[in-house]
Short mmCIF file of C-alpha atoms in Angstrom, two decimals:
data_model
loop_
_atom_site.label_atom_id
_atom_site.label_comp_id
_atom_site.label_asym_id
_atom_site.label_seq_id
_atom_site.Cartn_x
_atom_site.Cartn_y
_atom_site.Cartn_z
CA UNK H 1 5.75 22.65 -9.41
CA UNK H 2 3.30 20.54 -11.41
CA UNK H 3 4.44 17.72 -13.67
CA UNK H 4 3.21 19.65 -16.70
CA UNK H 5 5.26 22.70 -15.74
CA UNK H 6 8.42 20.60 -15.63
CA UNK H 7 7.54 19.02 -18.97
CA UNK H 8 7.02 22.39 -20.63
CA UNK H 9 10.24 23.70 -19.09
CA UNK H 10 12.02 20.76 -20.71
CA UNK H 11 10.71 21.77 -24.13
CA UNK H 12 7.68 19.50 -24.49
CA UNK H 13 4.95 21.09 -26.60
CA UNK H 14 1.44 21.33 -25.20
CA UNK H 15 -1.39 19.84 -27.24
CA UNK H 16 -5.12 20.44 -27.24
CA UNK H 17 -7.06 18.86 -24.36
CA UNK H 18 -7.35 15.16 -25.19
CA UNK H 19 -10.64 13.87 -26.57
CA UNK H 20 -9.53 10.29 -25.91
CA UNK H 21 -8.11 8.90 -22.69
CA UNK H 22 -5.18 7.43 -24.58
CA UNK H 23 -3.62 5.85 -21.50
CA UNK H 24 -6.84 4.00 -20.68
CA UNK H 25 -6.85 2.63 -24.23
CA UNK H 26 -3.32 1.33 -23.78
CA UNK H 27 -4.17 -0.26 -20.44
CA UNK H 28 -7.38 -1.79 -21.80
CA UNK H 29 -5.58 -3.32 -24.76
CA UNK H 30 -2.62 -4.49 -22.69
CA UNK H 31 -5.02 -6.13 -20.22
CA UNK H 32 -6.76 -7.82 -23.11
CA UNK H 33 -3.47 -9.14 -24.53
CA UNK H 34 -1.98 -10.11 -21.17
CA UNK H 35 0.84 -7.54 -21.42
CA UNK H 36 2.42 -5.27 -18.85
CA UNK H 37 3.01 -1.53 -19.13
CA UNK H 38 5.87 0.63 -17.88
CA UNK H 39 5.03 4.34 -17.77
CA UNK H 40 7.53 7.14 -17.44
CA UNK H 41 7.57 9.22 -14.31
CA UNK H 42 9.09 12.60 -15.07
CA UNK H 43 11.12 13.73 -18.08
CA UNK H 44 14.19 15.87 -17.81
CA UNK H 45 17.82 15.82 -18.83
CA UNK H 46 20.96 16.23 -16.80
CA UNK H 47 20.39 19.96 -16.30
CA UNK H 48 17.31 19.30 -14.16
CA UNK H 49 19.50 18.82 -11.09
CA UNK H 50 20.84 22.36 -11.35
CA UNK H 51 17.57 24.02 -12.28
CA UNK H 52 14.93 22.50 -10.01
CA UNK H 53 14.97 22.20 -6.21
CA UNK H 54 14.96 18.54 -5.23
CA UNK H 55 11.87 18.99 -3.06
CA UNK H 56 9.92 20.35 -6.05
CA UNK H 57 10.95 17.47 -8.29
CA UNK H 58 10.07 14.92 -5.59
CA UNK H 59 6.69 16.57 -5.02
CA UNK H 60 5.83 16.53 -8.73
CA UNK H 61 6.94 12.91 -9.09
CA UNK H 62 5.03 11.74 -6.02
CA UNK H 63 1.85 13.54 -7.02
CA UNK H 64 2.05 11.99 -10.46
CA UNK H 65 2.66 8.35 -9.51
CA UNK H 66 -0.05 8.35 -6.85
CA UNK H 67 -2.54 10.08 -9.14
CA UNK H 68 -1.72 7.74 -12.01
CA UNK H 69 -2.08 4.65 -9.84
CA UNK H 70 -5.37 5.94 -8.45
CA UNK H 71 -6.75 6.34 -11.97
CA UNK H 72 -5.32 3.25 -13.69
CA UNK H 73 -4.42 0.97 -10.80
CA UNK H 74 -7.37 -1.34 -11.44
CA UNK H 75 -5.59 -2.46 -14.61
CA UNK H 76 -3.43 -5.56 -14.19
CA UNK H 77 -1.19 -4.19 -16.94
CA UNK H 78 0.25 -1.41 -14.75
CA UNK H 79 3.54 -3.16 -14.03
CA UNK H 80 6.09 -0.47 -13.34
CA UNK H 81 7.63 2.96 -13.63
CA UNK H 82 10.34 4.17 -16.00
CA UNK H 83 12.70 6.88 -14.75
CA UNK H 84 12.82 8.95 -17.93
CA UNK H 85 16.04 10.80 -17.23
CA UNK H 86 19.20 10.47 -19.30
CA UNK H 87 22.15 12.41 -17.98
CA UNK H 88 25.74 12.69 -19.02
CA UNK H 89 27.77 10.17 -17.01
CA UNK H 90 28.92 11.26 -13.56
CA UNK H 91 32.03 10.22 -11.68
CA UNK H 92 31.90 8.71 -8.19
CA UNK H 93 31.94 11.60 -5.74
CA UNK H 94 30.82 14.16 -8.31
CA UNK H 95 28.65 16.45 -6.23
CA UNK H 96 26.12 17.90 -5.76
CA UNK H 97 24.64 16.25 -8.84
CA UNK H 98 25.14 12.65 -7.70
CA UNK H 99 23.28 13.24 -4.44
CA UNK H 100 20.50 15.18 -6.17
CA UNK H 101 19.77 12.42 -8.68
CA UNK H 102 20.04 9.64 -6.14
CA UNK H 103 17.73 11.53 -3.82
CA UNK H 104 15.11 11.89 -6.54
CA UNK H 105 15.43 8.30 -7.70
CA UNK H 106 15.30 6.89 -4.17
CA UNK H 107 12.03 8.71 -3.57
CA UNK H 108 10.75 7.59 -6.99
CA UNK H 109 11.30 3.98 -5.97
CA UNK H 110 9.68 4.52 -2.58
CA UNK H 111 6.63 6.40 -3.86
CA UNK H 112 6.28 4.28 -6.99
CA UNK H 113 6.07 1.10 -4.92
CA UNK H 114 3.81 2.74 -2.36
CA UNK H 115 1.44 3.82 -5.12
CA UNK H 116 1.64 0.46 -6.90
CA UNK H 117 2.84 -2.35 -4.61
CA UNK H 118 5.05 -4.78 -6.46
CA UNK H 119 5.83 -2.34 -9.27
CA UNK H 120 9.19 -2.45 -11.03
CA UNK H 121 11.25 0.73 -11.34
CA UNK H 122 13.51 0.88 -14.41
CA UNK H 123 16.14 3.25 -15.77
CA UNK H 124 18.02 3.06 -19.09
CA UNK H 125 21.28 5.06 -19.04
CA UNK H 126 23.88 5.45 -21.76
CA UNK H 127 27.67 5.41 -21.90
CA UNK H 128 30.11 7.25 -24.17
CA UNK H 129 32.41 5.50 -26.66
CA UNK H 130 34.01 8.72 -27.95
CA UNK H 131 37.42 8.30 -26.27
CA UNK H 132 38.88 11.38 -27.96
CA UNK H 133 36.09 13.67 -26.82
CA UNK H 134 35.24 14.74 -30.37
CA UNK H 135 31.65 15.51 -29.37
CA UNK H 136 32.74 17.64 -26.42
CA UNK H 137 32.03 15.16 -23.62
CA UNK H 138 34.40 13.40 -21.25
CA UNK H 139 35.02 9.71 -21.85
CA UNK H 140 34.97 7.53 -18.72
CA UNK H 141 36.45 4.08 -18.24
CA UNK H 142 34.09 1.11 -17.73
CA UNK H 143 35.08 0.73 -14.07
CA UNK H 144 33.96 4.31 -13.40
CA UNK H 145 30.49 3.45 -14.71
CA UNK H 146 30.38 0.29 -12.62
CA UNK H 147 31.30 2.16 -9.43
CA UNK H 148 28.85 5.05 -9.93
CA UNK H 149 25.94 2.83 -10.90
CA UNK H 150 26.66 0.28 -8.19
CA UNK H 151 26.60 3.08 -5.62
CA UNK H 152 23.43 4.44 -7.21
CA UNK H 153 21.59 1.12 -7.13
CA UNK H 154 22.62 0.65 -3.52
CA UNK H 155 21.32 4.08 -2.50
CA UNK H 156 18.11 4.09 -4.54
CA UNK H 157 16.79 0.54 -4.80
CA UNK H 158 16.13 0.83 -8.56
CA UNK H 159 15.07 -2.62 -9.77
CA UNK H 160 16.14 -2.63 -13.42
CA UNK H 161 19.30 -1.08 -14.86
CA UNK H 162 18.83 -1.47 -18.63
CA UNK H 163 21.92 0.03 -20.24
CA UNK H 164 21.64 1.29 -23.82
CA UNK H 165 23.93 -0.97 -25.81
CA UNK H 166 24.97 1.35 -28.68
CA UNK H 167 26.65 4.09 -26.72
CA UNK H 168 25.32 7.62 -26.73
CA UNK H 169 26.61 8.10 -30.26
CA UNK H 170 24.66 5.16 -31.78
CA UNK H 171 27.27 4.67 -34.49
CA UNK H 172 27.25 1.82 -36.97
CA UNK H 173 31.05 1.74 -36.84
CA UNK H 174 31.11 0.75 -33.15
CA UNK H 175 31.82 -2.96 -32.79
CA UNK H 176 30.70 -5.59 -30.32
CA UNK H 177 34.21 -5.56 -28.87
CA UNK H 178 33.96 -1.78 -28.40
CA UNK H 179 30.75 -2.19 -26.43
CA UNK H 180 31.49 -5.33 -24.41
CA UNK H 181 33.56 -3.71 -21.61
CA UNK H 182 30.91 -1.05 -21.03
CA UNK H 183 28.01 -3.47 -20.98
CA UNK H 184 29.95 -5.80 -18.70
CA UNK H 185 30.50 -2.92 -16.25
CA UNK H 186 26.77 -2.17 -16.04
CA UNK H 187 25.93 -5.86 -15.71
CA UNK H 188 28.37 -6.15 -12.81
CA UNK H 189 26.87 -3.07 -11.14
CA UNK H 190 23.50 -4.83 -11.20
CA UNK H 191 24.96 -8.08 -9.87
CA UNK H 192 26.66 -6.18 -7.05
CA UNK H 193 23.16 -5.82 -5.61
CA UNK H 194 21.70 -9.17 -6.59
CA UNK H 195 19.86 -7.79 -9.60
CA UNK H 196 19.68 -9.44 -13.00
CA UNK H 197 21.31 -7.36 -15.75
CA UNK H 198 19.17 -5.86 -18.49
CA UNK H 199 20.27 -4.42 -21.83
CA UNK H 200 18.45 -1.98 -24.11
CA UNK H 201 19.46 -3.52 -27.46
CA UNK H 202 18.93 -0.65 -29.87
CA UNK H 203 17.81 -1.26 -33.44
CA UNK H 204 18.47 2.10 -35.08
CA UNK H 205 21.93 3.53 -35.76
CA UNK H 206 23.74 6.49 -37.31
CA UNK H 207 25.54 5.16 -40.38
CA UNK H 208 29.15 6.39 -40.49
CA UNK H 209 32.56 5.02 -41.44
CA UNK H 210 34.79 7.17 -39.21
CA UNK H 211 34.45 9.16 -36.01
CA UNK H 212 35.31 12.53 -37.60
CA UNK H 213 32.73 11.93 -40.35
CA UNK H 214 30.13 10.93 -37.78
CA UNK H 215 30.70 14.02 -35.66
CA UNK H 216 30.62 16.31 -38.71
CA UNK H 217 27.34 14.76 -39.85
CA UNK H 218 25.81 14.99 -36.37
CA UNK H 219 26.61 18.65 -35.88
CA UNK H 220 25.94 19.49 -39.51
CA UNK H 221 22.46 17.98 -39.44
CA UNK H 222 23.24 15.42 -42.14
CA UNK H 223 23.42 12.23 -40.05
CA UNK H 224 21.88 9.22 -41.82
CA UNK H 225 19.89 6.94 -39.52
CA UNK H 226 18.83 3.45 -40.54
CA UNK H 227 17.55 0.20 -39.12
CA UNK H 228 20.26 -2.04 -37.70
CA UNK H 229 20.54 -4.99 -40.14
CA UNK H 230 19.21 -8.24 -38.75
CA UNK H 231 22.60 -9.95 -38.77
CA UNK H 232 24.13 -7.10 -36.75
CA UNK H 233 21.17 -7.06 -34.38
CA UNK H 234 21.69 -10.80 -33.84
CA UNK H 235 25.27 -10.14 -32.74
CA UNK H 236 24.05 -7.45 -30.36
CA UNK H 237 21.58 -9.96 -28.91
CA UNK H 238 24.41 -12.48 -28.57
CA UNK H 239 26.33 -10.00 -26.42
CA UNK H 240 23.29 -9.45 -24.20
CA UNK H 241 22.93 -13.23 -23.86
CA UNK H 242 26.63 -13.52 -23.00
CA UNK H 243 25.95 -11.18 -20.08
CA UNK H 244 22.87 -13.13 -19.03
CA UNK H 245 20.71 -10.09 -19.62
CA UNK H 246 17.02 -9.53 -20.20
CA UNK H 247 16.48 -7.45 -23.35
CA UNK H 248 14.38 -4.38 -24.11
CA UNK H 249 14.54 -2.20 -27.21
CA UNK H 250 14.65 1.30 -28.58
CA UNK H 251 14.42 1.67 -32.35
CA UNK H 252 11.40 -0.43 -33.35
CA UNK H 253 9.75 2.96 -33.76
CA UNK H 254 10.52 4.28 -36.29
CA UNK H 255 12.92 1.82 -37.89
CA UNK H 256 10.95 -1.45 -37.86
CA UNK H 257 7.35 -0.25 -37.60
CA UNK H 258 5.57 -2.30 -40.31
CA UNK H 259 2.23 -0.47 -40.29
CA UNK H 260 1.45 2.22 -42.82
CA UNK H 261 -0.88 4.09 -40.47
CA UNK H 262 0.72 6.62 -38.18
CA UNK H 263 -0.36 5.78 -34.67
CA UNK H 264 0.30 7.25 -31.23
CA UNK H 265 4.02 6.60 -31.53
CA UNK H 266 6.90 7.83 -33.62
CA UNK H 267 5.79 7.09 -37.20
CA UNK H 268 8.19 5.59 -39.69
CA UNK H 269 9.87 8.07 -42.00
CA UNK H 270 10.19 5.32 -44.62
CA UNK H 271 7.35 2.83 -44.31
CA UNK H 272 8.64 0.46 -47.00
CA UNK H 273 12.11 0.21 -45.45
CA UNK H 274 10.65 -0.22 -41.97
CA UNK H 275 8.27 -2.95 -43.14
CA UNK H 276 11.17 -4.79 -44.79
CA UNK H 277 13.26 -4.48 -41.64
CA UNK H 278 10.34 -5.78 -39.58
CA UNK H 279 10.08 -8.90 -41.75
CA UNK H 280 13.82 -9.50 -41.28
CA UNK H 281 13.31 -9.28 -37.53
CA UNK H 282 10.33 -11.65 -37.64
CA UNK H 283 12.52 -14.18 -39.45
CA UNK H 284 15.22 -13.65 -36.84
CA UNK H 285 12.71 -14.23 -34.03
CA UNK H 286 11.49 -17.44 -35.66
CA UNK H 287 15.07 -18.67 -35.92
CA UNK H 288 16.25 -17.84 -32.41
CA UNK H 289 13.20 -17.10 -30.26
CA UNK H 290 11.89 -13.84 -28.76
CA UNK H 291 14.04 -10.81 -29.52
CA UNK H 292 13.06 -8.41 -26.75
CA UNK H 293 10.63 -8.06 -23.86
CA UNK H 294 9.68 -4.42 -24.44
CA UNK H 295 10.07 -1.65 -26.97
CA UNK H 296 9.77 2.07 -26.40
CA UNK H 297 6.60 3.90 -27.53
CA UNK H 298 6.89 7.69 -27.51
CA UNK H 299 3.43 9.28 -27.44
CA UNK H 300 3.36 12.50 -29.50
CA UNK H 301 1.25 15.33 -28.22
CA UNK H 302 -1.59 15.32 -30.72
CA UNK H 303 -2.87 11.79 -30.38
CA UNK H 304 -5.27 12.48 -27.57
CA UNK H 305 -7.41 14.37 -30.10
CA UNK H 306 -7.97 11.31 -32.31
CA UNK H 307 -11.23 9.35 -32.05
CA UNK H 308 -10.97 6.51 -29.55
CA UNK H 309 -11.98 3.72 -31.91
CA UNK H 310 -9.20 4.64 -34.32
CA UNK H 311 -6.59 4.75 -31.57
CA UNK H 312 -7.79 1.45 -30.11
CA UNK H 313 -7.60 -0.29 -33.49
CA UNK H 314 -4.07 0.99 -34.16
CA UNK H 315 -2.82 0.05 -30.70
CA UNK H 316 -4.29 -3.42 -31.10
CA UNK H 317 -2.58 -3.82 -34.49
CA UNK H 318 0.76 -2.72 -33.10
CA UNK H 319 0.48 -5.09 -30.14
CA UNK H 320 -0.16 -7.98 -32.54
CA UNK H 321 2.87 -7.01 -34.65
CA UNK H 322 5.15 -6.67 -31.64
CA UNK H 323 4.06 -9.95 -30.07
CA UNK H 324 5.69 -11.70 -33.05
CA UNK H 325 9.02 -10.33 -31.83
CA UNK H 326 8.49 -11.43 -28.23
CA UNK H 327 7.18 -8.23 -26.64
CA UNK H 328 5.29 -8.65 -23.37
CA UNK H 329 5.72 -5.12 -21.97
CA UNK H 330 4.61 -1.81 -23.50
CA UNK H 331 7.19 0.83 -22.56
CA UNK H 332 5.42 4.20 -22.79
CA UNK H 333 6.98 7.64 -22.50
CA UNK H 334 5.45 11.12 -22.52
CA UNK H 335 2.68 9.75 -20.30
CA UNK H 336 2.89 12.64 -17.78
CA UNK H 337 2.06 15.01 -20.63
CA UNK H 338 -1.17 13.13 -21.40
CA UNK H 339 -2.13 12.52 -17.81
CA UNK H 340 -1.71 16.11 -16.69
CA UNK H 341 -3.65 17.54 -19.62
CA UNK H 342 -6.45 15.02 -19.19
CA UNK H 343 -6.72 15.87 -15.50
CA UNK H 344 -6.70 19.60 -16.26
CA UNK H 345 -9.41 19.21 -18.92
CA UNK H 346 -11.62 17.23 -16.55
CA UNK H 347 -11.15 19.88 -13.88
CA UNK H 348 -12.25 22.56 -16.35
CA UNK H 349 -8.86 24.27 -16.39
CA UNK H 350 -8.52 24.26 -20.20
#
């Protein structure tokens, strides 16, 4: 099965054949700025293990990483691979899913490093804070996460375990004390294998005062999402520092994006609010130093059709804005979508 087939099966929408090699633009501009790039390998949620034979998923992944490295490997900015799979937490011994995922991830590490020697392989899982199961998922104790992820790192060789710090629910009502045991468990799983802990310190949250209200808003389609205030984000950074962790970020897009132009990323729904939040974060960075090493850029399907000069200018502007917050890695997702369609267009298949 081709990468594109798996993407479409997961609900990704096909776009017109790209007029611009968007990924080359990113690599060119990252090279120019002295930044690294992580690219995602293969999207898919937890159901992928039950729907796709492991051999097919491994074949698609291997074809992709080797083809990507062959095309863009001359760029110094190609630093690593992001395993773009978020699955509901598994218990130790929960089979066959545990073995399926570890088998895929082990081969991703092997083939990713074979295609790009020295590359980092990163994953960013979540945990659940909903102890009462109001959202319909089972809550697991921190030690369960530590055991499963320690076993997983040992079997796969994944380099970077960057846990999402907000919990799957991303609720404003969750406190640092709520999160600390979970983050500590992931940090210990990394240390079990001599790896430095990483934390994905998230800067967007669902604003809610109580769990029942949050669940009702989520399932009723009325959830209110906002930028995490700078003073709260500072406390989240303090927790990451307490754990000795390197920091990456989800939430800059769309919640702190200061640019009015919509670029090849999630645009801000409220440009004025995002620009104000960005300035708060710049002030925070000036006061305490770099905030995060990388932030996630999701590449929507239509941006390959935009003229290259426009894309290059916008990417360059965004890099300049993010450097003020400490970014030295561009974390790109939806790259298989672009790569596969570009290759198909060049082969005359579209």
